[in-house]
CSV table of C-alpha atoms and ligand atoms in Angstrom, one decimal:
chain,number,residue,atom,x,y,z
A,10,MET,CA,0.0,0.0,0.0
A,11,ILE,CA,1.4,3.4,-0.9
A,12,ARG,CA,0.8,5.8,1.9
A,13,VAL,CA,-0.1,9.2,0.3
A,14,GLY,CA,-0.1,12.4,2.2
A,15,ILE,CA,-2.1,15.3,0.7
A,16,ASN,CA,-0.7,18.7,1.6
A,17,GLY,CA,-3.3,21.4,0.8
A,18,TYR,CA,-6.9,20.2,1.0
A,19,GLY,CA,-8.8,22.5,-1.2
A,20,THR,CA,-10.5,22.1,-4.6
A,21,ILE,CA,-7.9,19.7,-6.0
A,22,GLY,CA,-6.6,18.2,-2.7
A,23,LYS,CA,-10.0,16.9,-1.5
A,24,ARG,CA,-10.8,15.4,-4.9
A,25,VAL,CA,-7.4,13.7,-5.1
A,26,ALA,CA,-7.9,12.3,-1.6
A,27,ASP,CA,-11.3,10.8,-2.5
A,28,ALA,CA,-9.8,9.3,-5.7
A,29,ILE,CA,-6.9,7.7,-3.8
A,30,ARG,CA,-9.3,6.2,-1.4
A,31,GLU,CA,-10.8,4.2,-4.3
A,32,GLN,CA,-7.5,2.7,-5.3
A,33,PRO,CA,-6.5,-0.9,-4.3
A,34,ASP,CA,-2.8,-0.1,-4.1
A,35,MET,CA,-2.8,3.2,-2.1
A,36,GLU,CA,-4.3,4.9,0.9
A,37,VAL,CA,-4.8,8.4,2.2
A,38,HIS,CA,-2.3,8.6,5.1
A,39,GLY,CA,-3.6,12.1,6.1
A,40,VAL,CA,-4.3,15.6,4.9
A,41,GLY,CA,-2.5,18.8,5.7
A,42,LYS,CA,-5.0,21.5,6.5
A,43,ARG,CA,-4.5,25.1,7.3
A,44,SER,CA,-7.8,26.5,8.4
A,45,PRO,CA,-10.2,24.9,10.9
A,46,ASP,CA,-13.3,25.4,8.6
A,47,TYR,CA,-16.1,23.4,7.0
A,48,VAL,CA,-13.6,21.7,4.6
A,49,ALA,CA,-11.6,20.5,7.7
A,50,VAL,CA,-14.7,19.2,9.3
A,51,GLY,CA,-15.5,17.4,5.9
A,52,ALA,CA,-12.1,15.8,5.9
A,53,ASP,CA,-12.6,14.6,9.5
A,54,GLU,CA,-16.1,13.3,8.6
A,55,GLU,CA,-14.5,11.3,5.7
A,56,GLY,CA,-12.1,9.7,8.2
A,57,TYR,CA,-9.0,11.4,6.9
A,58,PRO,CA,-6.4,12.1,9.6
A,59,VAL,CA,-5.9,15.8,9.7
A,60,TYR,CA,-2.4,17.4,10.2
A,61,ALA,CA,-2.1,21.0,11.0
A,62,VAL,CA,-0.1,23.2,8.6
A,63,ASP,CA,0.2,26.0,11.2
A,64,GLU,CA,0.8,24.6,14.6
A,65,ASP,CA,-0.3,27.9,16.2
A,66,ARG,CA,-3.8,27.3,14.8
A,67,ALA,CA,-4.0,23.8,16.4
A,68,ASP,CA,-6.4,25.1,19.1
A,69,GLY,CA,-8.9,26.1,16.4
A,70,PHE,CA,-9.1,22.5,15.2
A,71,ARG,CA,-9.6,21.2,18.7
A,72,GLU,CA,-12.4,23.7,19.3
A,73,ILE,CA,-14.4,22.2,16.4
A,74,GLY,CA,-13.8,18.7,17.6
A,75,ILE,CA,-10.9,17.6,15.3
A,76,ASP,CA,-8.2,15.6,17.0
A,77,LEU,CA,-5.1,16.5,15.0
A,78,ALA,CA,-2.9,13.6,13.9
A,79,GLY,CA,0.2,15.8,14.0
A,80,SER,CA,1.9,18.6,12.1
A,81,VAL,CA,2.6,18.7,8.3
A,82,ASP,CA,6.2,17.9,9.2
A,83,ASP,CA,4.9,14.6,10.7
A,84,LEU,CA,2.7,14.0,7.6
A,85,VAL,CA,5.7,14.3,5.3
A,86,ALA,CA,7.8,12.1,7.5
A,87,GLU,CA,5.2,9.3,7.7
A,88,SER,CA,4.0,9.3,4.0
A,89,ASP,CA,5.6,7.4,1.1
A,90,ILE,CA,4.7,10.3,-1.2
A,91,ILE,CA,3.1,13.7,-0.9
A,92,VAL,CA,0.6,15.3,-3.2
A,93,ASP,CA,1.1,19.0,-2.8
A,94,ALA,CA,-2.2,20.7,-3.7
A,95,THR,CA,-1.4,24.1,-2.1
A,96,PRO,CA,-2.1,27.4,-4.0
A,97,SER,CA,0.2,28.4,-6.8
A,98,GLY,CA,3.7,29.2,-5.7
A,99,ILE,CA,3.4,27.5,-2.2
A,100,GLY,CA,4.4,24.1,-3.6
A,101,ALA,CA,7.8,25.5,-4.6
A,102,GLU,CA,8.2,26.9,-1.1
A,103,ASN,CA,7.3,23.4,0.3
A,104,ARG,CA,9.8,21.5,-1.8
A,105,PRO,CA,12.6,21.8,0.7
A,106,LEU,CA,10.4,20.3,3.4
A,107,TYR,CA,9.9,17.2,1.2
A,108,GLU,CA,13.6,17.1,0.3
A,109,ARG,CA,14.5,17.2,4.0
A,110,HIS,CA,12.5,14.1,4.7
A,111,GLY,CA,13.5,12.3,1.4
A,112,THR,CA,9.8,12.1,0.5
A,113,PRO,CA,8.9,12.2,-3.2
A,114,ALA,CA,6.2,14.7,-4.2
A,115,LEU,CA,3.8,15.7,-6.8
A,116,PHE,CA,3.1,19.4,-7.5
A,117,GLN,CA,0.2,21.0,-9.4
A,118,GLY,CA,0.0,23.1,-12.5
A,119,GLY,CA,0.0,26.4,-10.7
A,120,GLU,CA,3.7,25.9,-10.0
A,121,ASP,CA,6.4,26.9,-12.5
A,122,ALA,CA,7.7,23.9,-14.5
A,123,THR,CA,11.0,24.3,-12.7
A,124,VAL,CA,9.5,23.0,-9.4
A,125,ALA,CA,10.0,19.4,-10.6
A,126,GLU,CA,12.1,17.5,-13.1
A,127,VAL,CA,9.1,16.4,-15.2
A,128,SER,CA,5.8,18.0,-16.2
A,129,PHE,CA,3.4,15.1,-16.2
A,130,ASN,CA,0.4,13.9,-18.3
A,131,ALA,CA,-0.6,10.2,-18.0
A,132,ARG,CA,-1.6,9.9,-21.7
A,133,ALA,CA,1.4,11.8,-23.2
A,134,ASN,CA,4.5,11.1,-21.1
A,135,TYR,CA,3.9,8.7,-18.2
A,136,ASP,CA,7.2,7.0,-18.8
A,137,GLU,CA,9.2,10.2,-18.2
A,138,ALA,CA,8.1,10.3,-14.6
A,139,GLU,CA,9.2,6.7,-13.8
A,140,ASP,CA,12.6,7.7,-12.6
A,141,ALA,CA,11.6,11.0,-11.1
A,142,GLU,CA,11.4,11.9,-7.4
A,143,TYR,CA,9.3,15.1,-8.1
A,144,ALA,CA,6.7,15.6,-10.8
A,145,ARG,CA,4.3,18.4,-11.7
A,146,VAL,CA,0.9,17.4,-12.8
A,147,VAL,CA,0.2,20.0,-15.4
A,148,SER,CA,-2.8,22.4,-15.2
A,149,CYS,CA,-6.3,21.6,-16.1
A,150,ASN,CA,-6.0,23.4,-19.5
A,151,THR,CA,-2.6,21.8,-20.3
A,152,THR,CA,-4.0,18.4,-19.2
A,153,GLY,CA,-6.9,18.9,-21.6
A,154,LEU,CA,-4.7,20.0,-24.4
A,155,SER,CA,-2.2,17.2,-23.9
A,156,ARG,CA,-4.9,14.5,-24.0
A,157,PHE,CA,-6.3,16.1,-27.1
A,158,LEU,CA,-3.1,16.6,-29.0
A,159,ALA,CA,-1.4,13.2,-28.2
A,160,PRO,CA,-3.5,11.1,-30.6
A,161,LEU,CA,-3.0,13.7,-33.4
A,162,HIS,CA,0.7,13.9,-32.7
A,163,GLU,CA,1.0,10.1,-32.9
A,164,ASN,CA,-1.2,9.5,-35.9
A,165,TYR,CA,-0.7,12.5,-38.2
A,166,GLY,CA,1.9,14.8,-36.8
A,167,VAL,CA,1.1,18.3,-35.7
A,168,GLU,CA,2.4,21.1,-37.9
A,169,LYS,CA,0.9,23.9,-35.8
A,170,ALA,CA,-1.8,24.1,-33.1
A,171,ARG,CA,-3.8,27.3,-32.4
A,172,VAL,CA,-6.1,27.3,-29.4
A,173,THR,CA,-8.4,30.0,-27.9
A,174,LEU,CA,-9.2,29.2,-24.3
A,175,VAL,CA,-12.4,30.6,-23.0
A,176,ARG,CA,-11.7,30.2,-19.3
A,177,ARG,CA,-14.1,30.1,-16.3
A,178,GLY,CA,-13.6,33.2,-14.1
A,179,GLY,CA,-13.2,31.1,-10.9
A,180,ASP,CA,-14.2,27.9,-9.2
A,181,PRO,CA,-17.6,27.9,-7.4
A,182,ASP,CA,-15.9,28.4,-4.0
A,183,GLN,CA,-13.8,31.4,-5.2
A,184,THR,CA,-16.4,34.0,-4.3
A,185,GLY,CA,-13.9,36.9,-4.8
A,186,ARG,CA,-13.0,36.1,-8.4
A,187,GLY,CA,-14.5,37.5,-11.6
A,188,PRO,CA,-15.4,38.9,-14.0
A,189,ILE,CA,-19.0,39.2,-12.9
A,190,ASN,CA,-20.3,40.8,-16.1
A,191,ASP,CA,-17.6,41.1,-18.6
A,192,THR,CA,-15.5,39.2,-21.2
A,193,VAL,CA,-11.9,39.8,-20.5
A,194,PRO,CA,-8.8,39.1,-22.7
A,195,ASP,CA,-6.6,37.4,-20.1
A,196,PRO,CA,-3.8,37.7,-20.7
A,197,VAL,CA,-4.2,40.3,-23.3
A,198,SER,CA,-0.7,39.5,-24.6
A,199,ILE,CA,-0.4,36.7,-27.2
A,200,PRO,CA,0.5,33.9,-26.8
A,201,SER,CA,-0.9,33.2,-23.4
A,202,HIS,CA,1.1,31.1,-21.0
A,203,HIS,CA,-0.8,28.0,-21.9
A,204,GLY,CA,1.1,27.3,-25.1
A,205,PRO,CA,4.5,27.2,-23.4
A,206,ASP,CA,3.0,25.1,-20.7
A,207,VAL,CA,1.9,22.5,-23.3
A,208,GLN,CA,5.5,22.5,-24.6
A,209,THR,CA,6.7,21.3,-21.2
A,210,VAL,CA,4.9,18.0,-22.2
A,211,PHE,CA,5.5,18.2,-26.0
A,212,PRO,CA,8.8,20.1,-26.3
A,213,GLU,CA,8.8,20.2,-30.1
A,214,LEU,CA,5.2,21.2,-30.6
A,215,ASP,CA,4.4,24.4,-32.4
A,216,ILE,CA,1.5,25.9,-30.5
A,217,ASP,CA,0.0,29.4,-30.0
A,218,THR,CA,-2.7,30.1,-27.5
A,219,ILE,CA,-5.0,33.0,-26.7
A,220,GLY,CA,-6.8,33.3,-23.4
A,221,LEU,CA,-10.0,35.0,-22.2
A,222,LYS,CA,-12.0,34.9,-19.0
A,223,VAL,CA,-15.8,34.9,-18.8
A,224,PRO,CA,-18.3,35.0,-16.0
A,225,THR,CA,-18.9,31.3,-15.3
A,226,THR,CA,-17.6,28.9,-12.7
A,227,MET,CA,-18.5,25.7,-14.6
A,228,MET,CA,-15.9,24.8,-17.2
A,229,HIS,CA,-13.3,26.1,-19.6
A,230,VAL,CA,-14.1,25.8,-23.4
A,231,HIS,CA,-11.3,25.5,-26.0
A,232,SER,CA,-11.7,26.4,-29.6
A,233,VAL,CA,-9.0,24.5,-31.4
A,234,ASN,CA,-7.5,24.6,-34.9
A,235,VAL,CA,-4.7,22.1,-35.6
A,236,THR,CA,-2.8,22.0,-38.9
A,237,LEU,CA,-1.8,18.4,-39.3
A,238,GLU,CA,1.3,17.1,-41.1
A,239,GLU,CA,-0.6,14.3,-42.8
A,240,ARG,CA,-4.2,14.6,-43.9
A,241,PRO,CA,-6.7,12.0,-42.4
A,242,ASP,CA,-8.9,10.2,-45.0
A,243,ASP,CA,-11.9,12.0,-43.6
A,244,VAL,CA,-13.3,13.5,-40.4
A,245,GLY,CA,-14.9,10.1,-39.4
A,246,GLU,CA,-11.4,8.7,-39.0
A,247,VAL,CA,-10.5,11.5,-36.5
A,248,THR,CA,-13.8,11.0,-34.7
A,249,ASP,CA,-13.1,7.2,-34.3
A,250,LEU,CA,-9.6,8.1,-33.0
A,251,TYR,CA,-11.1,10.2,-30.3
A,252,ARG,CA,-13.9,7.7,-29.5
A,253,ALA,CA,-11.1,5.2,-28.7
A,254,GLU,CA,-9.5,7.6,-26.1
A,255,ASP,CA,-10.4,6.7,-22.5
A,256,ARG,CA,-10.2,10.2,-21.1
A,257,ILE,CA,-12.0,12.0,-23.9
A,258,LEU,CA,-15.7,11.9,-23.8
A,259,THR,CA,-16.9,12.5,-27.4
A,260,ILE,CA,-20.3,14.0,-27.3
A,261,PRO,CA,-22.6,12.4,-29.9
A,262,ASP,CA,-24.7,14.7,-31.9
A,263,TYR,CA,-28.0,13.2,-30.8
A,264,ALA,CA,-27.3,13.9,-27.1
A,265,GLY,CA,-28.5,17.5,-27.0
A,266,ILE,CA,-25.5,18.5,-24.9
A,267,ASP,CA,-25.1,22.1,-25.8
A,268,GLY,CA,-22.7,23.5,-23.2
A,269,ALA,CA,-21.1,23.2,-19.8
A,270,GLY,CA,-24.5,23.3,-18.1
A,271,THR,CA,-25.8,20.2,-19.8
A,272,LEU,CA,-22.4,18.5,-19.2
A,273,LYS,CA,-22.7,19.1,-15.5
A,274,ASP,CA,-26.3,17.8,-15.6
A,275,LEU,CA,-25.1,14.7,-17.3
A,276,ALA,CA,-22.4,14.2,-14.7
A,277,GLN,CA,-24.9,14.6,-11.9
A,278,ASP,CA,-27.3,12.2,-13.6
A,279,ALA,CA,-24.5,9.7,-13.9
A,280,GLY,CA,-23.8,9.9,-10.1
A,281,ARG,CA,-20.4,11.5,-10.5
A,282,PRO,CA,-19.1,12.8,-7.1
A,283,ARG,CA,-19.5,16.6,-6.9
A,284,GLY,CA,-20.7,16.4,-10.6
A,285,ASP,CA,-17.1,16.0,-11.6
A,286,ILE,CA,-16.2,15.3,-15.2
A,287,TRP,CA,-12.7,13.8,-15.4
A,288,GLU,CA,-12.7,13.5,-19.2
A,289,ASN,CA,-12.2,16.1,-21.9
A,290,CYS,CA,-15.6,16.7,-23.4
A,291,LEU,CA,-15.3,17.0,-27.2
A,292,TRP,CA,-18.2,17.8,-29.4
A,293,GLU,CA,-18.2,15.4,-32.3
A,294,GLU,CA,-20.3,17.8,-34.3
A,295,SER,CA,-17.6,20.4,-34.1
A,296,LEU,CA,-14.9,18.2,-35.5
A,297,THR,CA,-14.3,19.6,-39.0
A,298,LEU,CA,-11.6,18.9,-41.5
A,299,GLN,CA,-10.6,21.3,-44.2
A,300,GLY,CA,-7.6,20.1,-46.0
A,301,LYS,CA,-5.0,19.4,-43.3
A,302,ASP,CA,-6.8,21.8,-40.9
A,303,LEU,CA,-8.8,20.2,-38.1
A,304,TYR,CA,-11.2,22.3,-36.1
A,305,CYS,CA,-13.2,21.5,-33.0
A,306,MET,CA,-14.4,22.6,-29.5
A,307,GLN,CA,-13.9,20.9,-26.2
A,308,ALA,CA,-14.9,21.6,-22.6
A,309,ILE,CA,-12.6,21.0,-19.7
A,310,HIS,CA,-13.9,20.6,-16.1
A,311,GLN,CA,-11.1,22.5,-14.3
A,312,GLU,CA,-11.8,21.1,-10.9
A,313,ALA,CA,-11.7,17.5,-12.1
A,314,ASP,CA,-9.6,16.5,-15.1
A,315,VAL,CA,-6.3,16.6,-13.2
A,316,VAL,CA,-7.6,14.2,-10.5
A,317,PRO,CA,-7.0,10.9,-12.3
A,318,GLU,CA,-3.7,12.3,-13.6
A,319,ASN,CA,-2.5,12.7,-9.9
A,320,VAL,CA,-3.4,9.1,-9.2
A,321,ASP,CA,-1.4,7.9,-12.2
A,322,ALA,CA,1.5,10.2,-11.4
A,323,ILE,CA,1.7,8.6,-7.9
A,324,ARG,CA,2.1,5.1,-9.6
A,325,ALA,CA,4.6,6.5,-12.1
A,326,LEU,CA,6.9,7.9,-9.4
A,327,GLU,CA,6.5,4.8,-7.2
A,328,GLY,CA,7.3,2.6,-10.2
A,329,GLU,CA,4.2,0.5,-9.6
A,330,LEU,CA,2.6,-0.1,-13.0
A,331,SER,CA,3.0,0.8,-16.6
A,332,GLY,CA,1.1,3.8,-18.0
A,333,PRO,CA,-1.6,1.8,-19.7
A,334,GLU,CA,-2.0,-0.4,-16.6
A,335,SER,CA,-2.3,2.5,-14.3
A,336,ARG,CA,-4.7,4.5,-16.5
A,337,ALA,CA,-6.9,1.4,-16.8
A,338,LEU,CA,-7.0,0.8,-13.1
A,339,THR,CA,-7.7,4.5,-12.3
A,340,ASN,CA,-10.5,4.6,-14.9
A,341,GLU,CA,-12.1,1.4,-13.6
A,342,THR,CA,-11.9,2.4,-9.9
A,343,LEU,CA,-13.2,5.9,-10.5
A,344,GLY,CA,-15.8,4.9,-13.1
A,345,ILE,CA,-14.4,7.0,-15.9
A,346,ASP,CA,-16.7,5.6,-18.6
A,347,LEU,CA,-19.7,7.4,-20.0
A,348,GLY,CA,-19.6,5.1,-23.0
A,349,TYR,CA,-23.3,4.3,-22.6
A,350,LEU,CA,-23.9,7.6,-24.5
A,351,HIS,CA,-22.5,5.8,-27.5
A,352,ASP,CA,-24.2,2.4,-27.1
A,353,ARG,CA,-27.7,3.7,-27.8
A,354,THR,CA,-27.7,3.8,-31.5
A,355,ASP,CA,-25.8,3.5,-34.8
A,356,LEU,CA,-24.0,6.7,-34.4
A,357,THR,CA,-22.9,7.0,-38.0
A,358,ALA,CA,-26.6,7.2,-38.9
A,359,VAL,CA,-27.5,9.9,-36.4
A,360,ARG,CA,-26.7,13.4,-37.5
A,361,ARG,CA,-28.5,16.3,-36.0
A,362,THR,CA,-30.0,18.8,-38.4
A,363,PRO,CA,-27.7,21.8,-38.4
A,364,ASP,CA,-29.1,24.6,-36.4
A,365,GLU,CA,-30.8,27.3,-38.4
A,366,SER,CA,-30.0,30.0,-36.0
A,367,PRO,CA,-30.3,33.5,-37.5
A,368,ALA,CA,-27.0,35.3,-38.0
A,369,ASP,CA,-28.0,38.1,-35.7
A,370,ASP,CA,-25.0,38.1,-33.4
B,411,NAD,P1,-7.4,25.9,-3.3
B,411,NAD,O1,-7.2,27.3,-2.9
B,411,NAD,O2,-8.8,25.5,-3.6
B,411,NAD,O3,-6.8,24.9,-2.3
B,411,NAD,C1,-5.5,25.0,-1.7
B,411,NAD,C2,-5.6,24.7,-0.2
B,411,NAD,O4,-4.3,24.7,0.3
B,411,NAD,C3,-6.5,25.6,0.6
B,411,NAD,O5,-7.3,24.8,1.4
B,411,NAD,C4,-5.5,26.4,1.4
B,411,NAD,O6,-6.0,26.8,2.6
B,411,NAD,C5,-4.4,25.4,1.6
B,411,NAD,N1,-3.1,26.0,1.9
B,411,NAD,C6,-2.6,27.3,1.7
B,411,NAD,N2,-1.4,27.4,2.1
B,411,NAD,C7,-1.0,26.2,2.5
B,411,NAD,C8,0.3,25.7,3.0
B,411,NAD,N3,1.3,26.5,3.2
B,411,NAD,N4,0.3,24.4,3.3
B,411,NAD,C9,-0.7,23.6,3.1
B,411,NAD,N5,-1.9,24.0,2.7
B,411,NAD,C10,-2.0,25.3,2.4
B,411,NAD,O7,-6.5,25.7,-4.6
B,411,NAD,P2,-6.8,24.6,-5.8
B,411,NAD,O8,-7.7,25.2,-6.7
B,411,NAD,O9,-7.0,23.3,-5.2
B,411,NAD,O10,-5.3,24.7,-6.5
B,411,NAD,C11,-4.2,23.9,-6.0
B,411,NAD,C12,-3.2,23.8,-7.1
B,411,NAD,O11,-3.9,23.0,-8.1
B,411,NAD,C13,-2.7,25.1,-7.7
B,411,NAD,O12,-1.4,24.9,-8.1
B,411,NAD,C14,-3.6,25.2,-8.9
B,411,NAD,O13,-3.0,26.0,-9.9
B,411,NAD,C15,-3.8,23.8,-9.3
B,411,NAD,N6,-5.0,23.5,-10.1
B,411,NAD,C16,-6.2,24.1,-9.8
B,411,NAD,C17,-7.3,23.9,-10.6
B,411,NAD,C18,-8.6,24.5,-10.4
B,411,NAD,O14,-9.3,24.8,-11.3
B,411,NAD,N7,-8.9,24.8,-9.1
B,411,NAD,C19,-7.2,23.0,-11.7
B,411,NAD,C20,-5.9,22.4,-12.0
B,411,NAD,C21,-4.8,22.7,-11.2
């Protein structure tokens, strides 16, 4: 059993803890928590031992009935590996603590790539993390783009990728973030930081990205154009390629899923914890081939897509399983399979009538 300590129990940390609990080969040794708040009580209710980040706040935990298991220093000493899910920049500050105890660690995408020797995506470069002591699980957007680009890169070659990222303004619990009523180029300079981040996974890839922020907490949406080196026979071939990918949910035309709201509804109907969608959500109808240019749109659930990647990264660092074995185990234990959407009908025969929306906007 791999004993995993989670340092930083927020949006990502609590989801990673719950995912680890489902694995047959790992367990949550404990969680490092800073504030004695509702999330701390939630961790305690789940039965996760709570370790205090700030020892001078220990009394606050005791006052709400949480018996602390120790300090974060204890957590790091007792764990086989740490998942650092602290806010951007704190992971780098924590690295010396992990080094001092000789405890391997995963960092998250908010850290600079220099925080670890490898930037990790389970589909694209699992093997590169096998000899590493520290790895950075790339951000939600970079995870989504890496999963999307890997099959194209392997099958046709990518001459150039251009992506516009329409990003959610904040997560549902980030009450102070915005915009509230605006559409904001963010960053206004081009390319945005996302392209260089994808290059930490695909160093040779030619990619430009543009970022905006919009007033939603639900998901990011990517508008993608990839110029391929070799032309696929037809768009159906590309659709089949994506249907075969385990962490890409291709949305069939018949489904009536028209945006992030219906995707969340689907996830809740499917009984997904917190309505999480671990897969990229790629609209089949948007896949369009013009010469060597492929176009499409995909949605990325920012709170969720990196969760299975963290589970796989633990196995990569611990040298437990091969990439395909780990991905298959993670998918099975979490229930990453909404394939029933595709089992209903002969999909090649079902094509929605194109919308006849007036060109008034
Ligand atoms: P979050 O703010 O929801 O959670 C971070 C938690 O760490 C909070 O509970 C905070 O109190 C705690 N914390 C703060 N300082 C700490 C310290 N010194 N030691 C231990 N805990 C501390 O943040 P998040 O959204 O979960 O993001 C964590 C990381 O994951 C960041 O690098 C972020 O960029 C990355 N990430 C976030 C998302 C997302 O959409 N939320 C998606 C992918 C990756």
